[in-house]
mmCIF file of C-alpha atoms in Angstrom:
data_model
loop_
_atom_site.group_PDB
_atom_site.id
_atom_site.type_symbol
_atom_site.label_atom_id
_atom_site.label_comp_id
_atom_site.label_asym_id
_atom_site.label_seq_id
_atom_site.Cartn_x
_atom_site.Cartn_y
_atom_site.Cartn_z
ATOM 1 C CA MET U 1 1.355 -60.529 61.274
ATOM 2 C CA ALA U 2 1.938 -64.040 60.007
ATOM 3 C CA ARG U 3 0.150 -63.132 56.796
ATOM 4 C CA MET U 4 2.309 -60.032 56.324
ATOM 5 C CA ARG U 5 5.487 -62.075 56.833
ATOM 6 C CA SER U 6 4.188 -64.507 54.188
ATOM 7 C CA MET U 7 3.566 -61.658 51.728
ATOM 8 C CA LYS U 8 7.051 -60.230 52.330
ATOM 9 C CA THR U 9 8.574 -63.640 51.670
ATOM 10 C CA LYS U 10 6.751 -63.822 48.328
ATOM 11 C CA THR U 11 7.786 -60.289 47.323
ATOM 12 C CA VAL U 12 10.976 -60.574 45.305
ATOM 13 C CA THR U 13 12.199 -57.878 42.945
ATOM 14 C CA SER U 14 12.593 -58.686 39.241
ATOM 15 C CA LEU U 15 16.344 -58.084 39.567
ATOM 16 C CA SER U 16 16.635 -60.658 42.381
ATOM 17 C CA MET U 17 14.664 -63.171 40.313
ATOM 18 C CA LEU U 18 16.960 -62.565 37.351
ATOM 19 C CA MET U 19 20.019 -63.168 39.552
ATOM 20 C CA LEU U 20 18.498 -66.411 40.907
ATOM 21 C CA VAL U 21 17.868 -67.640 37.347
ATOM 22 C CA ILE U 22 21.409 -66.718 36.296
ATOM 23 C CA MET U 23 22.938 -68.464 39.344
ATOM 24 C CA SER U 24 20.917 -71.616 38.685
ATOM 25 C CA LEU U 25 22.232 -71.678 35.122
ATOM 26 C CA GLY U 26 25.878 -71.481 36.172
ATOM 27 C CA SER U 27 27.745 -74.796 35.926
ATOM 28 C CA SER U 28 31.204 -75.982 36.832
ATOM 29 C CA ASN U 29 33.298 -78.869 35.700
ATOM 30 C CA ALA U 30 35.087 -80.252 38.745
ATOM 31 C CA ALA U 31 37.060 -82.711 36.655
ATOM 32 C CA ASN U 32 39.092 -80.129 34.791
ATOM 33 C CA GLY U 33 38.535 -77.161 37.093
ATOM 34 C CA SER U 34 36.993 -74.945 34.363
ATOM 35 C CA ILE U 35 33.907 -72.853 35.078
ATOM 36 C CA ASN U 36 31.341 -71.955 32.407
ATOM 37 C CA CYS U 37 28.254 -69.748 32.339
ATOM 38 C CA SER U 38 25.288 -71.646 30.938
ATOM 39 C CA GLU U 39 23.185 -70.421 28.039
ATOM 40 C CA LEU U 40 20.967 -67.520 29.081
ATOM 41 C CA ILE U 41 17.978 -66.178 27.150
ATOM 42 C CA LEU U 42 17.502 -62.429 27.430
ATOM 43 C CA THR U 43 13.986 -61.005 26.994
ATOM 44 C CA THR U 44 12.668 -57.553 26.211
ATOM 45 C CA ALA U 45 11.229 -57.436 29.751
ATOM 46 C CA ALA U 46 14.729 -56.410 30.850
ATOM 47 C CA HIS U 47 14.682 -53.604 28.196
ATOM 48 C CA CYS U 48 17.505 -55.253 26.261
ATOM 49 C CA VAL U 49 17.581 -56.571 22.708
ATOM 50 C CA LYS U 50 16.152 -60.087 22.748
ATOM 51 C CA ALA U 51 19.083 -62.486 22.398
ATOM 52 C CA THR U 52 20.692 -65.661 23.729
ATOM 53 C CA LEU U 53 23.961 -65.538 25.655
ATOM 54 C CA PRO U 54 25.794 -68.792 24.704
ATOM 55 C CA VAL U 55 27.654 -71.166 27.017
ATOM 56 C CA THR U 56 30.707 -69.084 27.844
ATOM 57 C CA PRO U 57 33.931 -69.662 29.865
ATOM 58 C CA SER U 58 34.406 -67.560 32.996
ATOM 59 C CA SER U 59 36.056 -64.143 32.612
ATOM 60 C CA SER U 60 34.742 -63.951 29.026
ATOM 61 C CA SER U 61 32.269 -61.392 27.670
ATOM 62 C CA VAL U 62 29.517 -61.320 25.066
ATOM 63 C CA GLN U 63 28.283 -58.254 23.185
ATOM 64 C CA PHE U 64 25.144 -56.799 24.737
ATOM 65 C CA SER U 65 22.774 -53.985 23.727
ATOM 66 C CA CYS U 66 19.709 -52.219 25.117
ATOM 67 C CA LEU U 67 16.446 -51.481 23.339
ATOM 68 C CA PRO U 68 16.069 -48.032 21.704
ATOM 69 C CA GLY U 69 15.412 -45.383 24.342
ATOM 70 C CA TYR U 70 17.436 -47.271 27.001
ATOM 71 C CA ILE U 71 21.095 -47.214 27.984
ATOM 72 C CA SER U 72 23.480 -49.278 30.143
ATOM 73 C CA ASN U 73 26.887 -48.617 31.685
ATOM 74 C CA SER U 74 28.430 -51.348 29.520
ATOM 75 C CA ASP U 75 27.860 -53.008 26.156
ATOM 76 C CA LEU U 76 29.202 -56.356 27.406
ATOM 77 C CA ALA U 77 27.603 -59.160 29.435
ATOM 78 C CA THR U 78 30.369 -60.937 31.397
ATOM 79 C CA CYS U 79 30.666 -64.486 32.711
ATOM 80 C CA THR U 80 32.092 -64.098 36.227
ATOM 81 C CA ALA U 81 34.596 -66.396 37.931
ATOM 82 C CA ASP U 82 31.664 -67.976 39.806
ATOM 83 C CA GLY U 83 29.997 -69.061 36.565
ATOM 84 C CA VAL U 84 27.266 -66.435 36.876
ATOM 85 C CA TRP U 85 26.284 -63.963 34.133
ATOM 86 C CA ASP U 86 26.795 -60.290 34.997
ATOM 87 C CA VAL U 87 24.233 -58.601 32.740
ATOM 88 C CA PRO U 88 24.245 -54.761 32.649
ATOM 89 C CA ALA U 89 20.996 -53.063 33.660
ATOM 90 C CA CYS U 90 19.199 -51.116 30.906
ATOM 91 C CA VAL U 91 17.687 -47.874 32.187
ATOM 92 C CA LEU U 92 15.432 -45.354 30.483
ATOM 93 C CA ILE U 93 17.334 -42.490 28.820
ATOM 94 C CA GLN U 94 16.157 -39.285 30.468
ATOM 95 C CA ILE U 95 15.861 -35.970 28.653
ATOM 96 C CA PHE U 96 15.986 -32.681 30.554
ATOM 97 C CA CYS U 97 14.360 -29.594 29.043
ATOM 98 C CA PRO U 98 15.117 -26.422 31.039
ATOM 99 C CA LEU U 99 12.776 -23.735 32.353
ATOM 100 C CA THR U 100 12.193 -21.527 29.287
ATOM 101 C CA PRO U 101 10.504 -18.099 29.377
ATOM 102 C CA LEU U 102 7.972 -17.317 26.635
ATOM 103 C CA LEU U 103 8.253 -13.789 25.220
ATOM 104 C CA PRO U 104 5.257 -12.465 23.222
ATOM 105 C CA SER U 105 7.588 -10.256 21.159
ATOM 106 C CA VAL U 106 9.460 -13.363 20.004
ATOM 107 C CA CYS U 107 6.790 -16.053 19.645
ATOM 108 C CA GLY U 108 3.526 -14.097 19.422
ATOM 109 C CA CYS U 109 2.342 -16.184 22.352
ATOM 110 C CA VAL U 110 0.858 -15.604 25.790
ATOM 111 C CA THR U 111 3.427 -14.522 28.378
ATOM 112 C CA GLY U 112 4.579 -17.384 30.592
ATOM 113 C CA SER U 113 7.210 -20.089 30.698
ATOM 114 C CA LEU U 114 7.773 -23.733 29.842
ATOM 115 C CA PRO U 115 8.630 -25.630 33.049
ATOM 116 C CA GLU U 116 11.786 -27.612 33.741
ATOM 117 C CA THR U 117 10.819 -31.041 32.435
ATOM 118 C CA VAL U 118 12.152 -34.598 32.533
ATOM 119 C CA ALA U 119 11.089 -36.721 29.561
ATOM 120 C CA SER U 120 12.339 -39.653 27.500
ATOM 121 C CA GLN U 121 12.520 -40.687 23.858
ATOM 122 C CA LEU U 122 9.726 -43.172 24.537
ATOM 123 C CA GLU U 123 7.598 -40.845 26.655
ATOM 124 C CA PRO U 124 7.700 -37.331 25.137
ATOM 125 C CA VAL U 125 6.332 -34.516 27.273
ATOM 126 C CA THR U 126 4.081 -31.806 25.849
ATOM 127 C CA VAL U 127 2.944 -28.570 27.478
ATOM 128 C CA PRO U 128 -0.144 -26.566 26.373
ATOM 129 C CA PHE U 129 0.741 -23.486 24.359
ATOM 130 C CA PHE U 130 -1.437 -20.457 23.593
ATOM 131 C CA CYS U 131 -1.123 -17.677 21.029
ATOM 132 C CA LEU U 132 -2.097 -14.066 21.641
ATOM 133 C CA ALA U 133 -5.443 -12.854 20.310
ATOM 134 C CA GLY U 134 -5.121 -12.257 16.577
ATOM 135 C CA TYR U 135 -2.449 -14.934 16.178
ATOM 136 C CA VAL U 136 -2.679 -18.621 15.240
ATOM 137 C CA SER U 137 -0.308 -21.599 15.273
ATOM 138 C CA SER U 138 -0.244 -25.019 13.639
ATOM 139 C CA LYS U 139 0.199 -26.646 17.073
ATOM 140 C CA SER U 140 -1.354 -26.027 20.486
ATOM 141 C CA PHE U 141 1.518 -27.491 22.520
ATOM 142 C CA ALA U 142 5.288 -27.262 22.988
ATOM 143 C CA VAL U 143 7.336 -30.499 22.952
ATOM 144 C CA CYS U 144 10.431 -31.438 24.987
ATOM 145 C CA GLN U 145 12.693 -32.844 22.226
ATOM 146 C CA PRO U 146 15.314 -35.643 22.507
ATOM 147 C CA ASN U 147 18.080 -33.001 22.288
ATOM 148 C CA GLY U 148 16.799 -31.334 25.464
ATOM 149 C CA ILE U 149 15.489 -28.256 23.619
ATOM 150 C CA TRP U 150 11.860 -27.137 23.658
ATOM 151 C CA ASP U 151 10.124 -27.213 20.273
ATOM 152 C CA ILE U 152 8.084 -24.014 20.576
ATOM 153 C CA PRO U 153 5.352 -23.350 17.973
ATOM 154 C CA THR U 154 5.422 -20.045 16.124
ATOM 155 C CA CYS U 155 2.353 -17.826 16.358
ATOM 156 C CA LEU U 156 1.659 -15.897 13.150
ATOM 157 C CA PRO U 157 -0.844 -13.121 12.498
ATOM 158 C CA GLN U 158 -4.175 -14.701 11.619
ATOM 159 C CA ILE U 159 -5.821 -14.187 8.248
ATOM 160 C CA VAL U 160 -9.595 -14.323 8.091
ATOM 161 C CA CYS U 161 -11.645 -15.009 4.975
ATOM 162 C CA PRO U 162 -15.353 -14.340 5.547
ATOM 163 C CA GLU U 163 -18.162 -16.734 4.788
ATOM 164 C CA SER U 164 -18.965 -16.524 1.081
ATOM 165 C CA THR U 165 -21.903 -17.982 -0.846
ATOM 166 C CA LEU U 166 -21.281 -19.328 -4.354
ATOM 167 C CA THR U 167 -24.103 -19.504 -6.862
ATOM 168 C CA THR U 168 -24.613 -21.284 -10.147
ATOM 169 C CA ALA U 169 -24.152 -17.911 -11.860
ATOM 170 C CA VAL U 170 -20.380 -18.514 -11.651
ATOM 171 C CA HIS U 171 -20.930 -21.995 -13.176
ATOM 172 C CA CYS U 172 -19.974 -23.831 -9.971
ATOM 173 C CA VAL U 173 -21.939 -26.089 -7.645
ATOM 174 C CA GLU U 174 -23.912 -23.901 -5.246
ATOM 175 C CA GLN U 175 -22.161 -23.949 -1.870
ATOM 176 C CA THR U 176 -20.961 -21.771 1.011
ATOM 177 C CA LEU U 177 -17.285 -21.169 1.687
ATOM 178 C CA PRO U 178 -17.026 -21.114 5.506
ATOM 179 C CA LEU U 179 -15.518 -18.431 7.729
ATOM 180 C CA THR U 180 -11.845 -19.460 7.680
ATOM 181 C CA VAL U 181 -9.003 -18.460 10.018
ATOM 182 C CA TYR U 182 -5.419 -19.346 9.144
ATOM 183 C CA SER U 183 -1.856 -18.027 8.869
ATOM 184 C CA ALA U 184 0.582 -17.650 6.000
ATOM 185 C CA ALA U 185 2.240 -20.885 7.123
ATOM 186 C CA MET U 186 -1.053 -22.770 6.987
ATOM 187 C CA PRO U 187 -2.792 -22.093 3.643
ATOM 188 C CA ALA U 188 -6.558 -22.560 3.858
ATOM 189 C CA GLU U 189 -8.332 -24.363 1.040
ATOM 190 C CA VAL U 190 -11.909 -25.531 0.558
ATOM 191 C CA PRO U 191 -12.985 -28.148 -2.043
ATOM 192 C CA PHE U 192 -14.573 -26.566 -5.090
ATOM 193 C CA GLN U 193 -16.537 -28.082 -7.970
ATOM 194 C CA CYS U 194 -17.813 -26.756 -11.297
ATOM 195 C CA LEU U 195 -21.173 -27.572 -12.793
ATOM 196 C CA VAL U 196 -21.468 -30.339 -15.379
ATOM 197 C CA ASP U 197 -20.078 -29.223 -18.772
ATOM 198 C CA PHE U 198 -17.697 -26.770 -17.066
ATOM 199 C CA VAL U 199 -14.090 -27.240 -15.924
ATOM 200 C CA SER U 200 -11.588 -25.214 -13.887
ATOM 201 C CA SER U 201 -7.841 -25.141 -13.370
ATOM 202 C CA SER U 202 -8.218 -26.037 -9.685
ATOM 203 C CA GLU U 203 -10.475 -28.106 -7.441
ATOM 204 C CA VAL U 204 -10.090 -25.821 -4.401
ATOM 205 C CA ALA U 205 -10.988 -22.262 -3.433
ATOM 206 C CA THR U 206 -8.147 -20.601 -1.495
ATOM 207 C CA CYS U 207 -8.196 -18.026 1.296
ATOM 208 C CA SER U 208 -5.546 -15.488 0.218
ATOM 209 C CA ALA U 209 -3.088 -13.510 2.376
ATOM 210 C CA GLU U 210 -5.350 -10.478 1.891
ATOM 211 C CA GLY U 211 -8.303 -12.299 3.469
ATOM 212 C CA LEU U 212 -10.089 -12.763 0.144
ATOM 213 C CA TRP U 213 -11.369 -15.981 -1.393
ATOM 214 C CA LEU U 214 -9.609 -16.928 -4.640
ATOM 215 C CA ILE U 215 -12.291 -18.788 -6.565
ATOM 216 C CA PRO U 216 -11.298 -20.738 -9.697
ATOM 217 C CA ALA U 217 -13.065 -19.771 -12.926
ATOM 218 C CA CYS U 218 -15.393 -22.403 -14.367
ATOM 219 C CA LEU U 219 -15.167 -22.366 -18.174
ATOM 220 C CA PRO U 220 -17.143 -24.309 -20.791
ATOM 221 C CA LYS U 221 -15.794 -27.801 -21.258
ATOM 222 C CA ILE U 222 -14.233 -28.670 -24.631
ATOM 223 C CA VAL U 223 -14.100 -32.344 -25.551
ATOM 224 C CA CYS U 224 -12.051 -33.889 -28.331
ATOM 225 C CA PRO U 225 -13.214 -37.481 -28.902
ATOM 226 C CA THR U 226 -11.048 -40.554 -29.187
ATOM 227 C CA TYR U 227 -9.517 -40.468 -32.662
ATOM 228 C CA SER U 228 -8.056 -43.514 -34.402
ATOM 229 C CA LEU U 229 -4.817 -43.075 -36.286
ATOM 230 C CA VAL U 230 -3.667 -45.435 -39.034
ATOM 231 C CA THR U 231 -0.225 -46.115 -40.407
ATOM 232 C CA ALA U 232 -1.334 -44.377 -43.580
ATOM 233 C CA LEU U 233 -0.709 -41.153 -41.608
ATOM 234 C CA HIS U 234 2.845 -42.404 -40.966
ATOM 235 C CA CYS U 235 2.634 -41.686 -37.184
ATOM 236 C CA VAL U 236 3.533 -43.877 -34.218
ATOM 237 C CA LEU U 237 0.331 -43.493 -32.124
ATOM 238 C CA ASP U 238 -2.617 -45.865 -32.614
ATOM 239 C CA PHE U 239 -5.189 -43.318 -31.380
ATOM 240 C CA LEU U 240 -5.635 -39.954 -29.670
ATOM 241 C CA PRO U 241 -7.514 -40.370 -26.345
ATOM 242 C CA GLU U 242 -10.690 -38.537 -25.413
ATOM 243 C CA THR U 243 -9.508 -35.211 -23.974
ATOM 244 C CA ILE U 244 -11.396 -32.670 -21.841
ATOM 245 C CA TYR U 245 -10.143 -29.141 -21.284
ATOM 246 C CA SER U 246 -11.102 -25.466 -21.274
ATOM 247 C CA SER U 247 -10.130 -22.649 -23.586
ATOM 248 C CA VAL U 248 -7.527 -21.382 -21.103
ATOM 249 C CA GLU U 249 -5.886 -24.799 -20.803
ATOM 250 C CA PRO U 250 -4.988 -26.086 -24.272
ATOM 251 C CA ALA U 251 -4.886 -29.871 -24.398
ATOM 252 C CA THR U 252 -2.107 -31.614 -26.268
ATOM 253 C CA VAL U 253 -0.958 -35.192 -26.744
ATOM 254 C CA VAL U 254 2.652 -36.104 -27.550
ATOM 255 C CA PHE U 255 2.873 -37.126 -31.164
ATOM 256 C CA SER U 256 5.666 -38.679 -33.248
ATOM 257 C CA CYS U 257 6.119 -39.934 -36.777
ATOM 258 C CA LEU U 258 7.288 -43.339 -37.949
ATOM 259 C CA GLU U 259 10.989 -43.756 -38.673
ATOM 260 C CA GLY U 260 11.827 -42.085 -41.954
ATOM 261 C CA PHE U 261 9.108 -39.451 -41.585
ATOM 262 C CA THR U 262 9.070 -36.018 -39.917
ATOM 263 C CA SER U 263 6.469 -33.418 -38.952
ATOM 264 C CA GLY U 264 6.468 -29.743 -38.053
ATOM 265 C CA SER U 265 5.213 -30.421 -34.497
ATOM 266 C CA SER U 266 5.662 -33.034 -31.768
ATOM 267 C CA VAL U 267 2.118 -32.676 -30.367
ATOM 268 C CA ALA U 268 -1.455 -33.172 -31.541
ATOM 269 C CA THR U 269 -3.742 -30.415 -30.192
ATOM 270 C CA CYS U 270 -7.401 -30.479 -29.189
ATOM 271 C CA ASN U 271 -8.728 -27.178 -30.567
ATOM 272 C CA SER U 272 -11.571 -24.953 -29.347
ATOM 273 C CA ALA U 273 -13.967 -26.557 -31.826
ATOM 274 C CA GLY U 274 -13.443 -29.972 -30.198
ATOM 275 C CA LEU U 275 -11.420 -31.252 -33.156
ATOM 276 C CA TRP U 276 -7.899 -32.678 -33.237
ATOM 277 C CA ASP U 277 -5.177 -30.710 -35.032
ATOM 278 C CA ILE U 278 -2.881 -33.520 -36.171
ATOM 279 C CA PRO U 279 0.610 -32.779 -37.555
ATOM 280 C CA VAL U 280 1.338 -34.161 -41.016
ATOM 281 C CA CYS U 281 4.108 -36.739 -41.250
ATOM 282 C CA VAL U 282 6.069 -36.405 -44.483
ATOM 283 C CA LEU U 283 8.824 -38.537 -45.907
ATOM 284 C CA THR U 284 12.191 -37.311 -44.723
ATOM 285 C CA ALA U 285 14.048 -35.917 -47.749
ATOM 286 C CA ILE U 286 17.693 -36.850 -48.232
ATOM 287 C CA LEU U 287 19.835 -34.588 -50.444
ATOM 288 C CA CYS U 288 22.786 -36.064 -52.288
ATOM 289 C CA PRO U 289 24.981 -33.366 -53.899
ATOM 290 C CA LEU U 290 26.058 -33.075 -57.554
ATOM 291 C CA THR U 291 29.117 -35.337 -57.795
ATOM 292 C CA PRO U 292 31.545 -35.425 -60.792
ATOM 293 C CA LEU U 293 32.654 -38.840 -62.071
ATOM 294 C CA LEU U 294 36.347 -39.136 -62.992
ATOM 295 C CA PRO U 295 37.441 -42.127 -65.148
ATOM 296 C CA SER U 296 40.848 -42.105 -63.423
ATOM 297 C CA ALA U 297 39.164 -42.617 -60.062
ATOM 298 C CA CYS U 298 36.248 -44.936 -60.829
ATOM 299 C CA ASP U 299 36.998 -46.504 -64.260
ATOM 300 C CA CYS U 300 33.693 -45.046 -65.378
ATOM 301 C CA VAL U 301 32.480 -42.827 -68.208
ATOM 302 C CA THR U 302 33.220 -39.165 -67.664
ATOM 303 C CA GLY U 303 30.179 -37.311 -66.320
ATOM 304 C CA SER U 304 28.478 -36.543 -62.982
ATOM 305 C CA LEU U 305 25.816 -37.795 -60.579
ATOM 306 C CA PRO U 306 23.028 -35.195 -60.461
#
């Protein structure tokens, strides 16, 4: 019994300890009769924004705020007439999500309900969620949101692409596209690679809405080498970079002439023979019209500028 009394004496709540610290910090000035609250350091252990309450006269207040996810009944810490800080308590903001029936006709999910739930912004609550056979969802749980509304996943009809074996006959690396189940909201893609000396417009094979694999075509690679350009061609570029492409994807490089020159195109093209088609830069022609010369106007011999 004596031991139990000793343990009870040592058991003091954090709030009582905080009040003892605050009371010990209070100070009074008997000479002039004024009472001040001493400086008080607030810590995140009390769920408030870490700050220091300065030495403050009694009956005065200092702005106070809680950490995100917590709330208090006041945004002011007040110095009482006794010279003790009255600091509002920060409590966890609770979120209530109501009992919510699940209707297969609406969500494509198993019949049931989401329970009445108490959560918080810091401790979200999730509940397992199941789709009906033949349906799939991007998530396997419903979430109680900060606005008190359940975030319920949508179950969509599943699309199945069968396992498919690719061979080198289609000029791609030999591989197997796996059995893939997905929905229209979750496109299914599998990495795809062509053989050396072949290129494709995509690096993935896609499971289509019809349940068929869309496999990119691997076409012979066309390479135009790095090509040095000189100012004798009257163009701005120093060189055309090495360019790799296929016959269905023409490769072009932006091209421009030096000032005072023009060309019939603004791009240099890598052609199917692996050679660069380079626009010709020609001197920009300036046309000055036939202009009569009148002695009365220019004190010159009568005639014309051609």
